[in-house]
Coordinates of C-alpha atoms in Angstrom, one line a residue:
Chain I
M32 CA 41.4 41.0 -2.0
I33 CA 42.5 37.2 -0.9
S34 CA 46.1 37.0 -1.2
S35 CA 47.9 34.4 -3.0
S36 CA 49.2 32.6 0.4
E37 CA 45.3 33.1 1.6
F38 CA 44.2 31.2 -1.3
Q39 CA 46.3 28.2 -0.7
I40 CA 45.2 28.3 2.9
I41 CA 41.9 27.7 1.4
L42 CA 42.9 25.2 -0.9
I43 CA 44.9 23.1 1.8
S44 CA 41.3 23.4 4.0
L45 CA 39.4 22.3 1.0
R46 CA 41.6 19.8 -0.1
A47 CA 41.3 18.1 3.3
S48 CA 37.5 18.3 3.9
F49 CA 37.1 16.8 0.2
L50 CA 39.5 14.0 0.8
A51 CA 38.1 13.4 4.1
I52 CA 34.4 12.8 2.8
L53 CA 35.9 10.6 0.2
I54 CA 37.0 8.3 3.4
I55 CA 34.1 8.6 5.4
L56 CA 31.7 7.7 2.4
P57 CA 32.6 3.9 2.2
L58 CA 33.9 3.6 5.8
G59 CA 31.0 5.6 7.4
V60 CA 28.4 4.1 5.0
F61 CA 29.6 0.3 6.0
V62 CA 29.7 1.3 10.1
A63 CA 26.1 2.8 9.4
W64 CA 24.9 -0.1 7.7
I65 CA 26.3 -2.5 10.5
I66 CA 24.6 0.0 13.2
T67 CA 21.0 -0.4 11.6
K68 CA 20.7 -3.7 10.0
T69 CA 22.7 -6.2 11.7
H70 CA 22.1 -7.6 15.0
F71 CA 25.3 -8.9 17.0
K72 CA 26.9 -8.7 20.6
G73 CA 29.2 -5.9 20.7
K74 CA 27.5 -3.7 18.3
F75 CA 27.2 -1.1 21.3
F76 CA 31.2 -0.7 21.1
L77 CA 31.0 -0.1 17.4
E78 CA 28.5 2.6 18.3
L79 CA 30.6 3.7 20.8
I80 CA 33.7 4.0 19.1
S81 CA 32.2 5.3 15.9
S82 CA 30.7 8.2 17.9
L83 CA 33.6 9.0 20.6
P84 CA 35.2 12.0 18.0
L85 CA 31.7 13.4 18.5
A86 CA 31.8 13.7 22.2
L87 CA 35.8 14.0 23.0
P88 CA 37.7 17.3 23.1
P89 CA 38.9 17.1 19.5
V90 CA 42.5 17.8 21.1
V91 CA 42.3 14.5 22.3
T92 CA 41.2 12.9 19.5
G93 CA 44.3 14.6 17.8
Y94 CA 46.4 13.2 20.6
F95 CA 45.3 9.7 19.9
L96 CA 45.8 10.2 16.4
L97 CA 49.3 11.8 16.7
W98 CA 49.9 8.3 18.8
L99 CA 49.0 6.2 15.8
L100 CA 50.6 8.2 13.6
G101 CA 53.9 8.6 15.6
S102 CA 56.7 6.1 15.2
G103 CA 56.0 4.6 19.1
S104 CA 53.0 2.9 18.0
I105 CA 52.7 -0.4 15.9
T106 CA 50.5 1.6 13.6
G107 CA 53.0 4.3 13.1
R108 CA 56.1 1.8 12.6
Y109 CA 54.1 0.1 9.9
I110 CA 53.0 3.2 8.1
E111 CA 56.9 4.4 7.9
I112 CA 57.5 1.0 6.3
V113 CA 54.7 1.6 4.0
F114 CA 55.1 5.2 3.2
S115 CA 59.0 5.3 4.2
D116 CA 58.1 8.6 6.0
N117 CA 56.0 9.4 9.1
L118 CA 52.8 11.0 8.4
A119 CA 52.2 13.1 11.3
F120 CA 52.4 16.8 10.6
T121 CA 52.0 16.4 6.7
W122 CA 48.8 17.2 4.9
I123 CA 47.9 13.8 4.8
S124 CA 47.4 14.5 9.0
T125 CA 45.3 17.3 8.1
V126 CA 43.2 14.9 6.2
L127 CA 42.9 12.0 8.5
A128 CA 41.9 14.6 11.5
A129 CA 39.5 16.2 9.6
A130 CA 37.8 12.6 8.4
V131 CA 38.3 11.4 12.3
V132 CA 36.3 14.5 13.7
S133 CA 33.6 14.5 11.3
F134 CA 32.8 10.8 11.1
P135 CA 30.8 10.7 14.0
L136 CA 28.3 13.5 12.4
S137 CA 28.2 11.7 8.8
V138 CA 27.5 8.3 10.4
R139 CA 24.5 9.4 12.4
A140 CA 23.1 11.1 9.3
F141 CA 23.7 7.8 7.1
T142 CA 22.2 6.0 10.1
V143 CA 19.0 8.2 10.0
A144 CA 18.7 7.9 6.3
F145 CA 19.0 4.2 6.5
Q146 CA 16.4 3.9 8.9
S147 CA 13.9 5.8 6.9
V148 CA 13.6 3.0 4.4
D149 CA 10.9 0.6 5.5
P150 CA 12.4 -2.6 6.6
N151 CA 9.5 -4.7 4.6
L152 CA 10.9 -3.4 1.2
E153 CA 14.0 -4.9 2.2
Q154 CA 12.5 -8.1 3.5
C155 CA 10.6 -8.3 0.2
A156 CA 13.5 -8.0 -1.7
R157 CA 15.2 -10.7 0.4
G158 CA 12.2 -12.9 -0.3
L159 CA 12.8 -12.3 -4.3
G160 CA 16.3 -13.9 -3.6
A161 CA 18.2 -11.0 -3.2
N162 CA 21.2 -11.1 -0.7
N163 CA 22.5 -8.4 1.7
I164 CA 24.7 -6.9 -0.9
K165 CA 22.0 -6.5 -3.4
I166 CA 19.7 -5.2 -0.9
F167 CA 21.8 -2.5 0.0
F168 CA 22.8 -1.4 -3.5
T169 CA 19.3 -1.9 -5.3
I170 CA 17.2 -0.6 -2.1
T171 CA 18.6 0.9 0.6
L172 CA 21.1 3.1 -0.9
P173 CA 18.9 4.3 -3.6
L174 CA 16.1 5.0 -1.0
S175 CA 18.3 6.8 1.3
L176 CA 20.4 8.8 -1.3
R177 CA 19.4 12.1 -0.1
G178 CA 20.2 11.3 3.4
V179 CA 23.2 10.1 2.7
F180 CA 24.3 13.1 0.4
A181 CA 23.4 15.2 3.4
G182 CA 25.7 13.6 5.9
L183 CA 28.3 14.0 3.6
I184 CA 27.7 17.6 3.5
L185 CA 27.4 17.8 6.9
G186 CA 30.6 15.8 7.4
F187 CA 32.4 18.5 4.5
A188 CA 31.3 21.4 7.1
R189 CA 32.6 20.0 9.9
A190 CA 35.9 19.1 8.5
F191 CA 36.5 22.2 6.9
S192 CA 36.3 24.0 10.5
E193 CA 38.2 21.4 12.1
F194 CA 40.8 23.2 14.7
G195 CA 41.4 20.8 17.7
A196 CA 42.5 17.5 16.5
T197 CA 44.4 19.2 13.4
I198 CA 46.6 21.5 15.4
I199 CA 48.0 18.7 17.6
V200 CA 48.5 16.0 14.7
A201 CA 49.3 18.1 11.7
G202 CA 50.7 21.3 13.6
N203 CA 50.4 24.7 11.9
I204 CA 53.1 24.5 8.9
P205 CA 52.3 27.1 6.3
G206 CA 51.7 25.8 2.8
E207 CA 51.4 22.2 4.1
T208 CA 49.2 22.1 6.9
S209 CA 47.6 25.5 7.8
T210 CA 44.2 25.3 7.2
V211 CA 41.6 28.0 7.4
P212 CA 40.9 27.9 11.1
L213 CA 44.7 27.7 12.2
S214 CA 45.6 30.2 9.9
I215 CA 42.9 32.6 11.4
Y216 CA 44.0 31.6 15.1
S217 CA 47.7 32.4 14.2
N218 CA 46.6 35.8 12.4
I219 CA 44.9 36.7 15.4
I220 CA 47.8 35.8 17.5
I221 CA 49.9 38.0 15.6
G222 CA 47.4 40.9 15.2
D223 CA 47.1 40.5 11.3
S224 CA 43.2 41.4 12.1
E225 CA 42.7 41.9 8.2
S226 CA 44.0 38.6 7.1
A227 CA 42.0 37.0 9.7
T228 CA 39.0 38.7 8.9
R229 CA 39.2 37.9 4.9
L230 CA 39.6 33.9 6.3
I231 CA 36.8 34.2 8.8
L232 CA 34.4 35.6 5.9
V233 CA 35.2 32.8 3.8
S234 CA 34.5 30.4 6.5
I235 CA 31.3 31.9 7.0
F236 CA 30.9 31.7 3.3
I237 CA 31.4 28.2 2.9
A238 CA 29.4 27.5 5.8
T239 CA 26.6 29.0 4.8
I240 CA 26.7 27.3 1.3
T241 CA 26.9 23.7 3.1
L242 CA 24.2 24.1 5.4
V243 CA 21.7 25.8 2.7
V244 CA 22.6 22.7 0.5
H245 CA 22.1 20.2 3.7
N246 CA 19.0 21.7 4.8
R247 CA 17.6 21.7 1.4
L248 CA 18.3 18.1 1.0
I249 CA 16.5 17.4 4.1
H250 CA 13.6 19.5 3.4
I251 CA 13.0 17.7 0.1
G252 CA 13.5 14.3 1.6
T253 CA 10.9 15.0 4.4
K254 CA 8.5 16.6 1.2
Q255 CA 8.5 13.6 -0.6
K256 CA 7.4 11.3 2.1
Chain D
M80 CA 5.0 -30.6 -3.7
D81 CA 4.2 -32.3 -0.6
I82 CA 4.3 -29.5 2.5
Q83 CA 4.7 -31.0 5.8
F84 CA 5.2 -29.0 9.5
D85 CA 5.0 -29.0 12.8
F86 CA 6.4 -25.9 14.5
G87 CA 5.3 -23.5 17.0
I88 CA 6.1 -19.7 17.5
K89 CA 5.5 -16.8 19.8
N90 CA 5.3 -13.6 18.4
G91 CA 4.4 -10.5 20.8
N92 CA 1.4 -11.8 22.3
F93 CA 0.5 -14.5 19.7
A94 CA 1.7 -18.0 20.3
G95 CA 0.6 -20.6 17.6
N96 CA 1.5 -24.4 17.0
F97 CA 0.4 -25.5 13.6
V98 CA 1.1 -29.3 12.8
G99 CA -0.2 -30.5 9.1
N100 CA 0.3 -31.6 5.9
I101 CA -0.5 -29.8 2.9
R102 CA -0.7 -31.1 -0.9
G103 CA -2.5 -29.8 -3.8
S104 CA -1.9 -26.8 -6.3
I105 CA -4.1 -24.3 -4.4
T106 CA -4.8 -24.1 -0.5
T107 CA -6.5 -21.5 1.1
I108 CA -6.0 -20.5 4.5
I109 CA -8.8 -19.3 6.0
G110 CA -9.4 -17.9 9.9
P111 CA -10.5 -14.7 11.7
S112 CA -8.3 -12.1 12.1
G113 CA -5.6 -12.4 14.5
S114 CA -6.0 -16.1 14.4
G115 CA -2.2 -16.6 13.4
K116 CA -2.8 -16.8 9.3
T117 CA 0.0 -14.2 8.6
T118 CA 2.5 -15.4 11.2
F119 CA 2.1 -19.2 9.6
L120 CA 2.8 -18.3 6.5
K121 CA 5.5 -16.1 7.5
C122 CA 7.4 -19.1 8.7
F123 CA 7.3 -20.4 5.1
S124 CA 8.6 -17.4 3.7
G125 CA 11.4 -17.1 6.2
D126 CA 10.0 -13.4 7.5
L127 CA 9.5 -15.4 11.0
K128 CA 11.4 -17.9 12.7
P129 CA 9.5 -20.7 14.6
D130 CA 11.0 -21.2 17.9
Y131 CA 10.8 -25.0 17.6
G132 CA 9.7 -27.8 15.3
Y133 CA 10.1 -28.4 11.7
I134 CA 9.2 -27.3 8.2
K135 CA 9.8 -29.6 5.1
I136 CA 8.9 -29.1 1.7
G137 CA 9.1 -32.2 -0.5
S138 CA 12.7 -33.5 0.7
E139 CA 14.1 -30.1 1.6
I140 CA 14.3 -29.3 5.2
L141 CA 13.3 -25.4 5.0
F142 CA 13.8 -25.0 9.1
S143 CA 14.5 -27.7 11.6
S144 CA 15.0 -26.8 15.2
D145 CA 16.3 -30.3 16.3
K146 CA 19.1 -30.5 13.1
K147 CA 19.7 -26.6 13.7
I148 CA 18.8 -25.8 9.9
E149 CA 17.4 -22.5 8.9
I150 CA 17.7 -21.8 5.3
P151 CA 17.8 -18.1 4.9
Q152 CA 15.0 -16.3 3.2
N153 CA 16.9 -15.2 0.2
K154 CA 17.4 -19.1 -0.6
R155 CA 14.0 -20.5 0.2
N156 CA 12.6 -19.8 -3.1
I157 CA 9.2 -18.9 -1.5
S158 CA 8.0 -15.7 -2.5
M159 CA 5.4 -13.8 -0.7
V160 CA 2.8 -11.2 -2.3
Y161 CA 1.8 -9.1 1.3
Q162 CA -1.0 -7.4 2.2
N163 CA 0.4 -4.2 1.1
D164 CA 2.1 -4.1 -2.3
L165 CA 5.4 -3.4 -1.3
L166 CA 6.7 -2.4 -4.8
F167 CA 10.0 -0.5 -4.9
P168 CA 9.0 3.0 -5.1
H169 CA 12.3 4.1 -7.1
M170 CA 12.0 1.6 -9.7
T171 CA 10.0 1.4 -13.0
V172 CA 6.8 -1.4 -12.7
K173 CA 9.3 -3.1 -15.6
K174 CA 12.3 -3.2 -13.0
N175 CA 10.2 -4.0 -10.2
I176 CA 8.5 -7.2 -11.6
L177 CA 12.1 -8.5 -13.1
Y178 CA 13.7 -7.9 -9.7
G179 CA 13.8 -11.6 -8.7
Y180 CA 14.1 -13.1 -12.2
K181 CA 16.9 -14.8 -12.7
D182 CA 18.3 -15.7 -16.5
N183 CA 18.7 -19.2 -16.0
K184 CA 17.3 -22.5 -17.6
E185 CA 14.3 -23.0 -15.0
S186 CA 12.9 -19.4 -15.6
S187 CA 12.7 -19.9 -19.1
K188 CA 9.2 -21.4 -18.5
L189 CA 8.3 -17.8 -17.8
N190 CA 7.1 -15.9 -20.9
I191 CA 7.5 -12.4 -19.4
Q192 CA 5.3 -11.0 -22.2
Q193 CA 2.6 -13.8 -21.9
I194 CA 2.3 -13.3 -18.1
S195 CA 2.3 -9.7 -18.3
K196 CA -0.6 -10.0 -20.9
I197 CA -2.6 -12.1 -18.7
L198 CA -2.3 -9.7 -15.9
K199 CA -2.9 -7.0 -17.9
I200 CA 0.3 -5.0 -17.1
N201 CA 1.8 -5.0 -20.3
K202 CA 1.3 -1.3 -20.8
L203 CA 2.2 -0.1 -17.4
M204 CA 6.3 -1.1 -17.6
H205 CA 7.7 2.6 -17.7
K206 CA 5.4 3.7 -14.9
K207 CA 6.5 4.3 -11.2
P208 CA 4.4 2.5 -8.6
S209 CA 3.2 5.8 -7.4
E210 CA 1.0 6.1 -10.8
L211 CA -0.5 2.8 -10.3
S212 CA -4.4 2.1 -9.3
G213 CA -4.5 -0.4 -6.1
G214 CA -5.4 -2.9 -8.4
E215 CA -2.8 -2.3 -10.7
S216 CA -0.2 -2.2 -8.0
Q217 CA -1.5 -5.7 -6.8
R218 CA -1.1 -7.1 -10.2
V219 CA 2.3 -6.0 -10.9
A220 CA 3.4 -7.3 -7.1
L221 CA 2.0 -10.9 -8.2
A222 CA 3.8 -10.8 -11.3
R223 CA 6.8 -9.6 -9.6
S224 CA 6.5 -12.8 -7.1
I225 CA 5.9 -15.2 -10.1
F226 CA 8.9 -14.0 -12.0
S227 CA 11.2 -14.9 -9.4
N228 CA 10.2 -18.4 -10.2
P229 CA 9.5 -19.6 -6.6
Y230 CA 8.5 -23.3 -5.6
I231 CA 5.5 -21.9 -3.5
L232 CA 3.9 -18.9 -4.1
L233 CA 2.5 -17.3 -0.5
L234 CA -0.3 -14.7 -0.8
D235 CA -1.1 -12.9 2.5
E236 CA -4.7 -11.5 1.9
P237 CA -3.4 -9.5 -1.0
F238 CA -6.7 -8.3 -2.3
N239 CA -8.0 -6.9 0.8
S240 CA -8.4 -3.5 -0.3
L241 CA -9.7 -3.9 -3.4
D242 CA -13.5 -3.7 -4.5
V243 CA -15.3 -6.5 -5.9
V244 CA -14.9 -5.0 -9.5
T245 CA -11.0 -4.9 -9.3
K246 CA -10.7 -8.3 -7.4
A247 CA -12.8 -10.6 -9.1
P248 CA -10.6 -10.3 -12.7
I249 CA -7.2 -10.6 -10.6
L250 CA -8.7 -13.8 -8.8
F251 CA -9.3 -15.4 -12.1
Y252 CA -6.0 -14.3 -13.4
L253 CA -4.4 -15.7 -10.6
K254 CA -6.2 -19.0 -11.3
E255 CA -5.3 -18.8 -14.9
L256 CA -1.6 -18.6 -14.4
Q257 CA -1.7 -21.2 -11.4
K258 CA -2.8 -24.0 -14.5
L259 CA -0.2 -22.4 -16.8
L260 CA 2.6 -22.4 -14.8
R261 CA 1.8 -25.3 -12.3
L262 CA 2.4 -23.0 -9.3
Q263 CA 1.9 -24.0 -5.8
I264 CA -0.3 -21.5 -4.0
L265 CA -0.9 -20.9 -0.2
F266 CA -3.7 -18.3 -0.3
V267 CA -4.1 -16.5 3.0
T268 CA -8.1 -15.0 3.1
H269 CA -10.5 -14.2 5.6
S270 CA -13.4 -14.5 2.9
Y271 CA -15.3 -17.7 2.3
Q272 CA -16.0 -16.2 -1.4
E273 CA -12.4 -16.7 -2.1
M274 CA -11.8 -19.7 -0.4
F275 CA -14.7 -21.3 -2.4
F276 CA -13.5 -19.8 -5.7
L277 CA -9.9 -20.7 -5.3
S278 CA -9.1 -23.8 -3.7
G279 CA -10.1 -27.4 -3.7
N280 CA -8.2 -27.4 -0.4
S281 CA -8.3 -25.6 2.5
I282 CA -7.0 -25.2 6.0
L283 CA -8.7 -23.6 9.0
I284 CA -6.8 -21.9 11.3
D285 CA -8.2 -20.1 14.5
E286 CA -6.6 -19.2 17.7
G287 CA -2.9 -20.4 16.6
E288 CA -3.9 -23.7 15.8
I289 CA -4.8 -25.6 12.6
K290 CA -8.5 -26.8 13.6
L291 CA -9.4 -28.5 10.0
I292 CA -7.5 -29.3 6.5
G293 CA -10.0 -30.2 4.0
D294 CA -12.5 -29.0 1.2
P295 CA -14.5 -25.8 1.7
H296 CA -17.3 -27.5 2.4
E297 CA -16.0 -29.0 5.5
I298 CA -14.6 -25.9 6.5
I299 CA -17.6 -23.9 6.1
S300 CA -19.3 -26.5 8.1
K301 CA -17.5 -25.7 11.1
K302 CA -19.4 -22.5 11.5
L303 CA -16.9 -20.8 13.1
K304 CA -18.8 -17.6 14.4
K305 CA -15.8 -15.3 14.3
L306 CA -15.6 -15.5 10.6
P307 CA -17.9 -12.8 8.9
T308 CA -20.3 -14.9 6.9
S309 CA -20.1 -12.6 4.0
E310 CA -22.3 -13.5 1.3
I311 CA -20.9 -16.1 -1.0
N312 CA -20.4 -14.7 -4.7
N313 CA -20.6 -16.7 -7.9
Y314 CA -18.1 -15.6 -10.8
L315 CA -18.3 -17.2 -14.0
S316 CA -16.1 -16.1 -16.7
G317 CA -17.8 -16.0 -20.3
V318 CA -17.6 -13.9 -23.7
V319 CA -20.5 -11.5 -24.7
T320 CA -22.1 -13.2 -27.5
G321 CA -25.4 -12.1 -27.8
E322 CA -27.1 -8.9 -29.3
I323 CA -27.4 -5.9 -26.8
Q324 CA -30.8 -4.8 -26.4
K325 CA -30.9 -1.0 -26.5
E326 CA -33.8 -0.7 -24.1
D327 CA -32.7 -2.2 -20.8
N328 CA -29.0 -2.5 -21.8
S329 CA -29.0 -6.4 -21.6
G330 CA -27.1 -8.7 -23.6
V331 CA -26.0 -12.6 -23.6
V332 CA -23.1 -13.7 -22.0
S333 CA -22.0 -17.4 -23.2
I334 CA -20.4 -19.3 -20.4
G335 CA -19.4 -22.4 -21.9
E336 CA -22.6 -24.0 -23.2
I337 CA -24.8 -21.8 -20.7
K338 CA -26.2 -18.6 -22.1
L339 CA -27.2 -15.8 -19.5
V340 CA -29.0 -12.7 -19.9
V341 CA -27.1 -10.0 -18.0
P342 CA -26.9 -6.2 -18.0
I343 CA -24.1 -5.5 -20.5
N344 CA -23.4 -1.9 -19.6
D345 CA -20.8 -1.1 -21.9
C346 CA -18.9 -4.3 -22.8
S347 CA -19.0 -4.8 -26.5
L348 CA -19.8 -7.8 -28.8
G349 CA -16.8 -10.5 -28.3
S350 CA -15.5 -9.1 -24.8
K351 CA -14.4 -11.2 -22.4
V352 CA -16.4 -10.6 -18.9
I353 CA -16.9 -12.1 -15.3
V354 CA -20.8 -12.4 -14.3
Q355 CA -21.1 -12.0 -10.6
F356 CA -24.1 -12.6 -8.5
F357 CA -24.4 -13.5 -4.8
A358 CA -25.5 -17.2 -4.1
S359 CA -28.7 -15.7 -2.0
D360 CA -30.2 -14.3 -5.1
V361 CA -30.5 -17.5 -6.9
I362 CA -34.2 -19.0 -6.4
I363 CA -34.6 -22.8 -6.7
S364 CA -37.1 -24.9 -8.2
T365 CA -37.7 -28.5 -8.8
E366 CA -39.4 -28.3 -11.7
K367 CA -38.9 -26.3 -15.2
L368 CA -41.2 -23.4 -14.6
T369 CA -42.4 -21.4 -18.1
N370 CA -44.0 -18.7 -16.9
V371 CA -41.5 -16.6 -14.5
S372 CA -40.0 -13.1 -14.8
A373 CA -36.5 -14.4 -14.2
R374 CA -34.8 -14.3 -17.5
N375 CA -32.5 -17.0 -16.5
I376 CA -33.0 -20.7 -15.7
I377 CA -30.1 -23.1 -15.3
K378 CA -30.5 -26.8 -15.0
G379 CA -28.0 -28.7 -12.7
E380 CA -27.2 -31.4 -10.2
V381 CA -27.1 -30.6 -6.5
L382 CA -23.2 -31.6 -5.8
F383 CA -23.1 -30.6 -2.1
L384 CA -25.6 -29.4 1.0
Q385 CA -24.2 -27.8 3.4
E386 CA -25.8 -26.5 6.4
M387 CA -24.7 -22.7 7.6
D388 CA -25.6 -20.6 10.5
N389 CA -29.4 -20.3 9.2
S390 CA -29.3 -21.8 5.8
Y391 CA -28.0 -24.0 3.5
L392 CA -25.1 -23.6 0.8
L393 CA -26.0 -25.5 -2.3
T394 CA -23.2 -26.4 -5.0
I395 CA -24.8 -26.6 -8.1
L396 CA -23.0 -28.6 -11.2
I397 CA -24.6 -26.5 -14.1
S398 CA -22.2 -27.7 -16.7
L399 CA -19.2 -30.4 -16.9
D400 CA -16.6 -27.9 -15.0
K401 CA -18.7 -25.0 -14.0
K402 CA -20.3 -24.8 -10.8
I403 CA -22.4 -22.4 -8.6
Y404 CA -23.3 -21.7 -5.2
V405 CA -26.8 -21.3 -3.9
E406 CA -28.0 -20.0 -0.7
I407 CA -31.4 -21.0 0.5
T408 CA -33.3 -21.6 3.7
R409 CA -33.6 -24.9 5.8
Y410 CA -37.5 -24.4 5.1
S411 CA -36.9 -24.1 1.4
I412 CA -34.8 -27.7 1.6
E413 CA -37.6 -29.5 3.3
K414 CA -40.2 -28.4 1.4
L415 CA -38.4 -29.1 -1.8
C416 CA -37.0 -32.1 -0.6
I417 CA -33.6 -31.2 -2.1
N418 CA -30.9 -33.7 -1.6
K419 CA -27.8 -34.5 -3.0
G420 CA -27.9 -35.6 -6.5
S421 CA -31.5 -34.0 -7.1
T422 CA -31.9 -32.1 -10.6
I423 CA -33.0 -28.6 -10.0
Y424 CA -33.5 -25.6 -11.7
A425 CA -31.7 -22.3 -10.6
L426 CA -33.7 -19.1 -11.3
L427 CA -31.6 -16.0 -11.7
K428 CA -32.9 -12.2 -12.3
S429 CA -30.7 -10.6 -14.9
S430 CA -30.7 -7.7 -12.5
S431 CA -29.0 -9.5 -9.9
C432 CA -25.9 -10.0 -12.1
R433 CA -23.1 -8.2 -12.4
V434 CA -20.8 -8.0 -15.3
L435 CA -17.1 -7.3 -14.7
R436 CA -14.8 -6.6 -17.1
Y437 CA -12.0 -9.5 -17.5

């Protein structure tokens, strides 16, 4: 059976993943909206930066995060003033690492969802006097809700499995930043194969559930069109 | 309002340059497909941006390349009904039609119940667009545009995909609403029928240019070969007033003072109907005949005489405000010595008429 410490590890991972997609939801939807619905010079850079963590080794992403949170950078010093603490190697950094790494995946899904909405409907709404905000909340978002939800689930799955960036920026502190993948890694290293197996099974279970939900959403979405 | 424009636009392979001035309540814009009618209209709605020139409505400049003015689409107060109804699929009919409705003083002239009743959509309010027929969808789309209370209502061949039975009543509703709300309408069509039915003023567009602005008779005199010379229809709205004769299913429809014997189908006494017949199905006589098989003889005066490809189109005034169109050959015109102002009798077989529910 799952021990209480393993249960705590699972909770840390679930917390990091849920909070990560909570961050991704407004930010990712906004970025995806800019990418699909606006035209400006330099949009290319936004697209590049927002999908960079997809292509970079997570360790590199983690390194950048560490630098951003650490007292060596302006952002890090600012954070220290606001939170009167350094956020690196805290549970918050597990959330941030998971969010940054999953962000591109969700944004891609949101982008596809927004692109699938007939632009003529949005144009028509504009002709009826609607501004960008009204168009987004009354036409674009309701018509792409399934895709947005699917993107969040994909983000959740990616966040739950996050390893490379987390180990750099959050370390592997038991009870604080030790997520399921990090614990599996350390259990294998120290030879606790029973605990490792249990956590591996939990990972497989959660991955399966999220992917089944994701695929169902996509399937229903295409069936309705 | 007075609409003035002089602008040019390139859109893909299409290049157009439009100069003109539009007045009057309903203006139809006619031309062959690919001539630039839709592009022209979309420059007013803001769907497309001209490359140069200006568009002015009343004293307001919508677009001017010189003055660098471009009023955004959502601030133009010009609403368009597209070829495809473009109803919002996730909203009910009610939510669709109220999408652009602003609850203010200016909108108070829009009586939602009354307009919905005229368009016969008052019983569809809780349906989703996917549950509507083609005619219903276009009526809802029309209502949605009207409820946004536009200065100008643009219609881009909105009833193209509908058959005559569905289309004719909507054209009547549109005319009725135009009068009620004093709407200014620009209506794109490629059908002479719709042009004649709707407008006193028309614009002929071909090859990306305005060739002529005038009344429908002037337009038809241009004999534009590329336009399908679809048969010209007559639509007359009336009320079933006479006894229905069971043996041939015919009845009397009163159109003002004129009474027509027509096949009545299953319309009941007192119901509002539209009588439709083709201009080419009418026979003309210069004297009143008594022994003829045609059951309808209508006296009238020739208002216009317009030469078309192989025939003449006569516009005949049959009562104070009712006109019918009749198409006859050049031979008949010469033989009967018909001129503008001639008094004639139009003979119409009952079986040439179709009765549509209004």
